[in-house]
mmCIF file of C-alpha atoms and ligand atoms in Angstrom:
data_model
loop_
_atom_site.group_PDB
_atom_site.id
_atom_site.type_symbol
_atom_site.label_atom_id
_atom_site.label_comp_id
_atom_site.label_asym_id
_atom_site.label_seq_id
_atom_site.Cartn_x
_atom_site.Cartn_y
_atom_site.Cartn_z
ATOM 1 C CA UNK D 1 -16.532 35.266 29.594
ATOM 2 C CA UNK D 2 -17.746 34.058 32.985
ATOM 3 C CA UNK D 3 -15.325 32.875 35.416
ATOM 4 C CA UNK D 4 -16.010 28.844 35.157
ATOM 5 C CA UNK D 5 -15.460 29.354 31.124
ATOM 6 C CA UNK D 6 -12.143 31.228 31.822
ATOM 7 C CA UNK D 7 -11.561 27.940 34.029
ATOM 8 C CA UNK D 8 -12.443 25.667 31.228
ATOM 9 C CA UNK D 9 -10.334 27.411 28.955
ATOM 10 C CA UNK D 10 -7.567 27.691 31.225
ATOM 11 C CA UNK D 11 -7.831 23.377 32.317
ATOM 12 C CA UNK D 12 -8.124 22.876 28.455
ATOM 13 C CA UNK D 13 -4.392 24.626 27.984
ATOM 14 C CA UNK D 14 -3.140 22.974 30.727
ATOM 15 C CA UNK D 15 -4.063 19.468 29.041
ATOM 16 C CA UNK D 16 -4.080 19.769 25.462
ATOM 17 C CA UNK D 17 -0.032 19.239 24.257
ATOM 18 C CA UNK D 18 0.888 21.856 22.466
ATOM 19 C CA UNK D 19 1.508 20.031 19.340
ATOM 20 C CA UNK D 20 -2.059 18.746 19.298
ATOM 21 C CA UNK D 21 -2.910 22.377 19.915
ATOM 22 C CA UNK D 22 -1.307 23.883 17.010
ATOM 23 C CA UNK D 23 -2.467 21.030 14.602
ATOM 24 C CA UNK D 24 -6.199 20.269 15.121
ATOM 25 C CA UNK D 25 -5.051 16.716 13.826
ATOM 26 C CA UNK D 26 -3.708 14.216 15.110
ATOM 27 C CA UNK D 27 -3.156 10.135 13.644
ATOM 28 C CA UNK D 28 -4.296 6.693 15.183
ATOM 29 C CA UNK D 29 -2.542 4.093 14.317
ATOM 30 C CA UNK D 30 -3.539 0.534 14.908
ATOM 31 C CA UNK D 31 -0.768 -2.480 14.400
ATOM 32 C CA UNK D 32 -1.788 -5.642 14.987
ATOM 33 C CA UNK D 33 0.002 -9.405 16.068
ATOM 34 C CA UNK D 34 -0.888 -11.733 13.103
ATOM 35 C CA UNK D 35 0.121 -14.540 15.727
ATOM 36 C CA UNK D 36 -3.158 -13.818 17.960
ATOM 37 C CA UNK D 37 -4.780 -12.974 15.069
ATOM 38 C CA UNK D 38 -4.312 -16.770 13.839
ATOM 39 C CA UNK D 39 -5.016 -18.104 16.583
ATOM 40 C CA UNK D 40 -8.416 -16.495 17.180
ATOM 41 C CA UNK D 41 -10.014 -16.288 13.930
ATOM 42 C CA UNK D 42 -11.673 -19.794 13.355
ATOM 43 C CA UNK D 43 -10.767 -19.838 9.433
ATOM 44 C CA UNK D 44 -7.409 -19.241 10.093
ATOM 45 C CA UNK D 45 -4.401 -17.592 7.944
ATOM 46 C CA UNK D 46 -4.194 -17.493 4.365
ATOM 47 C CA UNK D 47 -0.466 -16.536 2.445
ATOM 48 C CA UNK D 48 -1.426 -14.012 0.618
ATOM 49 C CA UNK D 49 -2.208 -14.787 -3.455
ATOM 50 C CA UNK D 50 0.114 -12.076 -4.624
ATOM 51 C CA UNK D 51 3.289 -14.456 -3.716
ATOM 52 C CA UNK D 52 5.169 -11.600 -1.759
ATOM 53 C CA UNK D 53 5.795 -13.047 1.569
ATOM 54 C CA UNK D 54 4.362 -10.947 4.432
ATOM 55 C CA UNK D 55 6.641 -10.180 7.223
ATOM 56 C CA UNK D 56 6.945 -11.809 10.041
ATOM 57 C CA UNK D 57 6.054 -8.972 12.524
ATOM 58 C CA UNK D 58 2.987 -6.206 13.888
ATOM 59 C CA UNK D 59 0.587 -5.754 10.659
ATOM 60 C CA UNK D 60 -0.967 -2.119 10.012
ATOM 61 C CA UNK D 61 -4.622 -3.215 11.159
ATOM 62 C CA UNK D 62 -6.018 0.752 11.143
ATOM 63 C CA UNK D 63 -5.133 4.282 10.402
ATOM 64 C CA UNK D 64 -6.988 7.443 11.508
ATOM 65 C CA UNK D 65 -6.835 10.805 11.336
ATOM 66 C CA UNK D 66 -8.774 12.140 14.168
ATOM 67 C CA UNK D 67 -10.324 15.982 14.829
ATOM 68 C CA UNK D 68 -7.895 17.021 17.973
ATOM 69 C CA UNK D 69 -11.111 18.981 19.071
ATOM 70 C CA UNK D 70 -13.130 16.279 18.902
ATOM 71 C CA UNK D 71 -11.110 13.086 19.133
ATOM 72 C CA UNK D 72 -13.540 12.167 16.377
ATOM 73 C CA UNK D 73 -12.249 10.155 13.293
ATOM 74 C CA UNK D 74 -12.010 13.168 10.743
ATOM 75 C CA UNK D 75 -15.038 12.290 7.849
ATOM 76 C CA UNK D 76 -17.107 14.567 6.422
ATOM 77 C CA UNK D 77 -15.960 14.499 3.148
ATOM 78 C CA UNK D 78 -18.563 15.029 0.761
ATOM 79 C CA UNK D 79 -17.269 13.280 -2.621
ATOM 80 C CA UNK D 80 -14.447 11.208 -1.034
ATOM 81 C CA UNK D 81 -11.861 10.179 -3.607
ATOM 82 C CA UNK D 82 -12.381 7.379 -5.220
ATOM 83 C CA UNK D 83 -9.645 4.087 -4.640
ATOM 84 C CA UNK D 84 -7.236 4.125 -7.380
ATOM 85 C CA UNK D 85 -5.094 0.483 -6.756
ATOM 86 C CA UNK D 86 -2.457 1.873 -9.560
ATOM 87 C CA UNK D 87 -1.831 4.860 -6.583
ATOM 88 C CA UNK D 88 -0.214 2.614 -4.576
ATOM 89 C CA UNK D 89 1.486 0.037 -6.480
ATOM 90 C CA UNK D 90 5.215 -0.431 -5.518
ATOM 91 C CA UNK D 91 4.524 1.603 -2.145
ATOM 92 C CA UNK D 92 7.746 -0.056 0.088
ATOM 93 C CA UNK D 93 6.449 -2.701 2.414
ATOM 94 C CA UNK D 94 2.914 -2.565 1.723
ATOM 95 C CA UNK D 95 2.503 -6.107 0.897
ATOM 96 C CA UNK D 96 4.884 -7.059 3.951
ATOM 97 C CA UNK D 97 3.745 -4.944 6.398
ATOM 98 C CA UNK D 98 0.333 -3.862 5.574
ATOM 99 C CA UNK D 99 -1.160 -7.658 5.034
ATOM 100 C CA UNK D 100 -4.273 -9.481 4.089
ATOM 101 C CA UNK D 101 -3.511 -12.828 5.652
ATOM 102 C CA UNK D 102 -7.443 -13.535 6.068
ATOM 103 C CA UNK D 103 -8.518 -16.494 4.193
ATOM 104 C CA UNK D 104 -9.221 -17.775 1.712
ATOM 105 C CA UNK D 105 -6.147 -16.476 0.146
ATOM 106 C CA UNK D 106 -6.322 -13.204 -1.120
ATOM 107 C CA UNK D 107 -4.736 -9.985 -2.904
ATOM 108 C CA UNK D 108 -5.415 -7.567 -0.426
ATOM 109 C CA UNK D 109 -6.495 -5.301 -2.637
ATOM 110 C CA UNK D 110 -10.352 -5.202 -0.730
ATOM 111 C CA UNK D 111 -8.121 -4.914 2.945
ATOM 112 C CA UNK D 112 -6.273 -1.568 1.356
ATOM 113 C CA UNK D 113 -9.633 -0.126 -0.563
ATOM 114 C CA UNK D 114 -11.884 -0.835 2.441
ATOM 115 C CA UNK D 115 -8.909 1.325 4.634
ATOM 116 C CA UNK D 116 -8.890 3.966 1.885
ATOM 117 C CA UNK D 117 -13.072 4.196 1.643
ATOM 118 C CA UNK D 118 -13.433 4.255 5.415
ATOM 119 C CA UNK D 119 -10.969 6.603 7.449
ATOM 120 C CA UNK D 120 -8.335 7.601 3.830
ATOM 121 C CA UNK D 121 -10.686 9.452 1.758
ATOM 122 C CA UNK D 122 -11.542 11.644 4.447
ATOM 123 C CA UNK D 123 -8.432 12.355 5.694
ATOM 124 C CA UNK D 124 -7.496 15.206 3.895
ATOM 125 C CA UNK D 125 -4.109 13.028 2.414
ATOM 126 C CA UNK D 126 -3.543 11.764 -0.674
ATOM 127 C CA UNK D 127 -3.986 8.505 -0.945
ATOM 128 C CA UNK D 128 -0.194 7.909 -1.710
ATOM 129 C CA UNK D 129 0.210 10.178 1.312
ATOM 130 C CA UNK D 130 -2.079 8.038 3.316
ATOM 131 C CA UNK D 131 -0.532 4.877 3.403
ATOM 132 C CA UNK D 132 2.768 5.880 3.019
ATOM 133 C CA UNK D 133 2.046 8.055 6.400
ATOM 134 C CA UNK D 134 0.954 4.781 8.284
ATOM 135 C CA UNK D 135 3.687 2.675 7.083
ATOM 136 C CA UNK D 136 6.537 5.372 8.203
ATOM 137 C CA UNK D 137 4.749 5.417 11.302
ATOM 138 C CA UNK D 138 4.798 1.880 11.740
ATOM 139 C CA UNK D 139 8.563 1.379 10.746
ATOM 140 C CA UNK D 140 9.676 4.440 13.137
ATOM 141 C CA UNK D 141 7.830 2.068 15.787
ATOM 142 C CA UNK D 142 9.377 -1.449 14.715
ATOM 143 C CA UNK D 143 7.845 -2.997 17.568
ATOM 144 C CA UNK D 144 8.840 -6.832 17.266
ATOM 145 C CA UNK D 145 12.486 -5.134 17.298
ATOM 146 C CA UNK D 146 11.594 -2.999 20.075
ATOM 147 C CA UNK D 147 10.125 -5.664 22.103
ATOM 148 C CA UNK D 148 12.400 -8.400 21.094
ATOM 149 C CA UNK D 149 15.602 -6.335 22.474
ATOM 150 C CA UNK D 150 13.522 -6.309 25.847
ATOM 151 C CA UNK D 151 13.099 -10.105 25.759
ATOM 152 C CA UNK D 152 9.454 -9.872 24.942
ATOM 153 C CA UNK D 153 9.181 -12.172 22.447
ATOM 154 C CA UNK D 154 6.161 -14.096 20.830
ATOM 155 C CA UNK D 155 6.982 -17.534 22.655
ATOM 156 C CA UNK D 156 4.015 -18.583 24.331
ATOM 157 C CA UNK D 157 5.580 -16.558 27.485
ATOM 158 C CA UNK D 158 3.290 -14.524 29.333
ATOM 159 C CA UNK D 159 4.626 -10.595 29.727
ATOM 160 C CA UNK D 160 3.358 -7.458 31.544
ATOM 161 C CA UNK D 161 1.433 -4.773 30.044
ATOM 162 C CA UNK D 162 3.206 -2.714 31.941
ATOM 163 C CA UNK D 163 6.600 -4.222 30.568
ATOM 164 C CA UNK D 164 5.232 -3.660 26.933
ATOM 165 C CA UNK D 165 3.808 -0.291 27.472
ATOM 166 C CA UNK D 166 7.373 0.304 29.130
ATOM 167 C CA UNK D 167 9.479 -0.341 26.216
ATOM 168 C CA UNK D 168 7.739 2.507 23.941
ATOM 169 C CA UNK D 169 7.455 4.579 26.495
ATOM 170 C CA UNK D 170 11.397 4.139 26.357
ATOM 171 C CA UNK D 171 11.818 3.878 22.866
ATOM 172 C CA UNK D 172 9.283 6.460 21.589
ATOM 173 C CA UNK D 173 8.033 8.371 24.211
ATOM 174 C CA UNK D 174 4.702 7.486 24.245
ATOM 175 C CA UNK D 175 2.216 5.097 25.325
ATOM 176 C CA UNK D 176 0.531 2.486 23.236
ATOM 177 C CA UNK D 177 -2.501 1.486 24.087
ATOM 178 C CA UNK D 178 -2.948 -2.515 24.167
ATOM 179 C CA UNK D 179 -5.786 -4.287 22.878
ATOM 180 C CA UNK D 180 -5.958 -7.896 24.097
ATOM 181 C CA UNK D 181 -8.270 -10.973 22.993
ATOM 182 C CA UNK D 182 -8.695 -14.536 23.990
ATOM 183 C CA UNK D 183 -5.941 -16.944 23.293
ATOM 184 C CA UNK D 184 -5.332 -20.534 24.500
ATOM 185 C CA UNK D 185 -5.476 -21.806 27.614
ATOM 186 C CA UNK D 186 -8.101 -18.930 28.215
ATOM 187 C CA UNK D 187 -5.486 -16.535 29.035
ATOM 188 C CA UNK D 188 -5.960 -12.889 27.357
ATOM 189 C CA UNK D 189 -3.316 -12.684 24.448
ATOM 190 C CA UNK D 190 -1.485 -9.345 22.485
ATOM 191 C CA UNK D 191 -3.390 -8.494 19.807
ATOM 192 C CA UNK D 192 -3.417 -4.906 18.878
ATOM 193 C CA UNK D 193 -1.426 -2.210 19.676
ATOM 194 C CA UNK D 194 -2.369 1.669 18.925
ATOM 195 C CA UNK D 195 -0.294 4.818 18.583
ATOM 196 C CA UNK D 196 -0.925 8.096 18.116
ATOM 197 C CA UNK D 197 1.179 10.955 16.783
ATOM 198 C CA UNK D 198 0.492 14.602 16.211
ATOM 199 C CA UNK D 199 0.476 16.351 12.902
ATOM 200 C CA UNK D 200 4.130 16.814 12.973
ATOM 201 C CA UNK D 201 4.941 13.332 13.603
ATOM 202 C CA UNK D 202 5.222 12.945 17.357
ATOM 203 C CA UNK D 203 4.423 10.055 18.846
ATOM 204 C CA UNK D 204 2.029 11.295 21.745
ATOM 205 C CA UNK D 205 -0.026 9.260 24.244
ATOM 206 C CA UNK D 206 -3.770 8.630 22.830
ATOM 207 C CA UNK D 207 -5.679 11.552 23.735
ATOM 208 C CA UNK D 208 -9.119 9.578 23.719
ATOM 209 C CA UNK D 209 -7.619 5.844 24.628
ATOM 210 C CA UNK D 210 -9.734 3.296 23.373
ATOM 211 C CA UNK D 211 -10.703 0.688 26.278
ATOM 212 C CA UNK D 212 -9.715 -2.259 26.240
ATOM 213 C CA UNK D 213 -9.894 -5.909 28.984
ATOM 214 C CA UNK D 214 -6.381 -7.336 29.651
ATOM 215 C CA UNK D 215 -4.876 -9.274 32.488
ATOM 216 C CA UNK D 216 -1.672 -7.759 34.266
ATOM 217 C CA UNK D 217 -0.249 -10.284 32.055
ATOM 218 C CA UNK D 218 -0.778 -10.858 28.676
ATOM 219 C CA UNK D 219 0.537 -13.975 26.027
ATOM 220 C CA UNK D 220 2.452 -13.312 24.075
ATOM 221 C CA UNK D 221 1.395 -16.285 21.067
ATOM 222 C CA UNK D 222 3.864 -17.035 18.490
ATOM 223 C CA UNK D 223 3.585 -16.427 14.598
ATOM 224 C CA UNK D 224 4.770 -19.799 12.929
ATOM 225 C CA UNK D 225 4.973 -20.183 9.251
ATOM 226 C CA UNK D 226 2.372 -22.799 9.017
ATOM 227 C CA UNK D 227 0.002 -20.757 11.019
ATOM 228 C CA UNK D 228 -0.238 -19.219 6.980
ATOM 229 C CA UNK D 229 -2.104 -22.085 4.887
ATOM 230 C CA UNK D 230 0.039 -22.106 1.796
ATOM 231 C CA UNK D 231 -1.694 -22.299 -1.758
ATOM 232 C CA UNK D 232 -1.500 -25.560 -3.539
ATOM 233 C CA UNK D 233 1.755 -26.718 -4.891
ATOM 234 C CA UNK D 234 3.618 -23.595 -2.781
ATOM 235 C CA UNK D 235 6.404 -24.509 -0.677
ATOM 236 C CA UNK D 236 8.644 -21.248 -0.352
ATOM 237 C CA UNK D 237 9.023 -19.807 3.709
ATOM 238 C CA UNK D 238 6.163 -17.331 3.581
ATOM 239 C CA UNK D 239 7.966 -14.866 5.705
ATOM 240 C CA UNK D 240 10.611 -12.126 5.128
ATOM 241 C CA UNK D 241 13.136 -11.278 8.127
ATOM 242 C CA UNK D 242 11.359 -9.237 10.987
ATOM 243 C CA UNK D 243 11.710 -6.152 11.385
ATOM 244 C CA UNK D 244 13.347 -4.908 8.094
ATOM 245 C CA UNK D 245 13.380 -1.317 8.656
ATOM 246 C CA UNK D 246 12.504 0.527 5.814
ATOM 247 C CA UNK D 247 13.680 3.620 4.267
ATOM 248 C CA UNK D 248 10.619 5.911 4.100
HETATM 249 C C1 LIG I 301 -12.785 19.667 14.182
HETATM 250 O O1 LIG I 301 -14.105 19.812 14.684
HETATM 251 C C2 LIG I 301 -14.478 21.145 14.875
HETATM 252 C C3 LIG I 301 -15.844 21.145 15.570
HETATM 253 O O2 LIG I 301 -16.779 20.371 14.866
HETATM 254 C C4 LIG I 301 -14.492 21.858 13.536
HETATM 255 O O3 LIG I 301 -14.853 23.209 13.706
HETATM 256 C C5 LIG I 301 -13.099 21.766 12.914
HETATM 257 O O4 LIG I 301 -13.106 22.317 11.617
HETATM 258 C C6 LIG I 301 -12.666 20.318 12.829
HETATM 259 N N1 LIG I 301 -11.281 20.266 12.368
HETATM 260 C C7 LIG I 301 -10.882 19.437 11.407
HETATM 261 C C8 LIG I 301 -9.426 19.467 11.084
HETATM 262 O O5 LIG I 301 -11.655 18.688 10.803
#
């Protein structure tokens, strides 16, 4: 081995975490603010058909499994399992916190099979596994709770990325990586937020961070029940309580 691949090898040890080291796997996982997500998408929100009330808190957007040699998604797959909806029926908080509230109304059903078809199949979990995974991951995070005890709250206020980042980096240990859009008042908004964990379940900082445009400070845009265009003749509160932690 010449000396500059000795180097390498050497400045690769130095970086890689050890738990990424040991795994070869780690998970992305993408949660996004259905407030901004209202407020950008020009045919609004739509409750979903199936009459369970999504929560009122981050949505699982994405989840990845990505080569920790590569930091590419893993895929590869050659007959990828095929999306079996009776899998996941009665899987705690899908409907709540996993939610299609694109319009027009709808089951979800496409949102979860599209997830499973795309980064699930290949990701060497069962598809049980595979969303059960993402939802633990996202209830260990409980970031409206997280950011609510900090007094970041979804009230039109404007907050630092910093501040945000802050808060998991207190609460978690790691460092989400914020994805921002345009909201009102052309000010960039919250929108996304990704986290990454290694194989055994550590959150870890993103090892190949997406890049994304915010402003030091960000809006924070609220998530108001009739931001959710109700079906005809429905008048129940579409939303459940924040943050309900579930027992995964
Ligand atoms: C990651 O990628 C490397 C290089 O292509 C490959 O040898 C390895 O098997 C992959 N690991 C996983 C878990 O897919």
């Amino acid at each position: 081995m010449g000396s500059r691949m000795a180097l390498l090898c050497l400045l690769g040890l130095l970086v890689a975490s050890p738990a990424i080291a040991a795994s070869g796997i780690y998970y992305q996982l993408a949660l996004m603010w259905p407030g901004a997500y209202c407020e950008q998408t020009s045919a609004g929100c739509c409750k979903p058909t199936t009459g369970v009330s999504p929560a009122r808190d981050f949505y699982v957007s994405g989840f990845t499994v990505y080569n920790a040699t590569t930091d590419a998604p893993v895929t590869g797959c050659n007959n990828a399992a095929p999306f079996d909806p009776n899998e996941i029926i009665g899987i705690q908080g899908l409907q709540q916190y996993w939610s299609s509230i694109r319009c027009p109304s709808n089951n979800g059903k496409s949102n979860w099979k599209n997830a499973w078809k795309k980064f699930g199949a290949c990701s060497g979990l069962e598809e049980k596994d595979y969303f059960e995974t993402a939802l633990a991951f996202r209830s260990r995070i409980n970031p409206l709770v997280r950011l609510k005890a900090k007094g970041i709250e979804p009230d039109f206020g404007l907050y630092g990325v910093k501040a945000i980042k802050k808060v998991f980096q207190a609460g978690i240990a790691a460092t989400p990586v914020i994805q921002c859009s345009k909201g009102p008042f052309d000010k960039y908004q919250l929108y996304q937020l990704y986290f990454c964990a290694a194989e055994d379940g550590k959150f870890i900082d993103c090892p190949a961070p997406p890049q994304y445009t915010c402003s030091k400070e960000i809006l924070f845009h609220p998530f108001k029940k009739w931001m959710l265009k109700q079906l005809q003749n429905e008048g129940a509160d579409p939303f459940v309580l924040p943050g309900v932690a579930m027992e995964i």
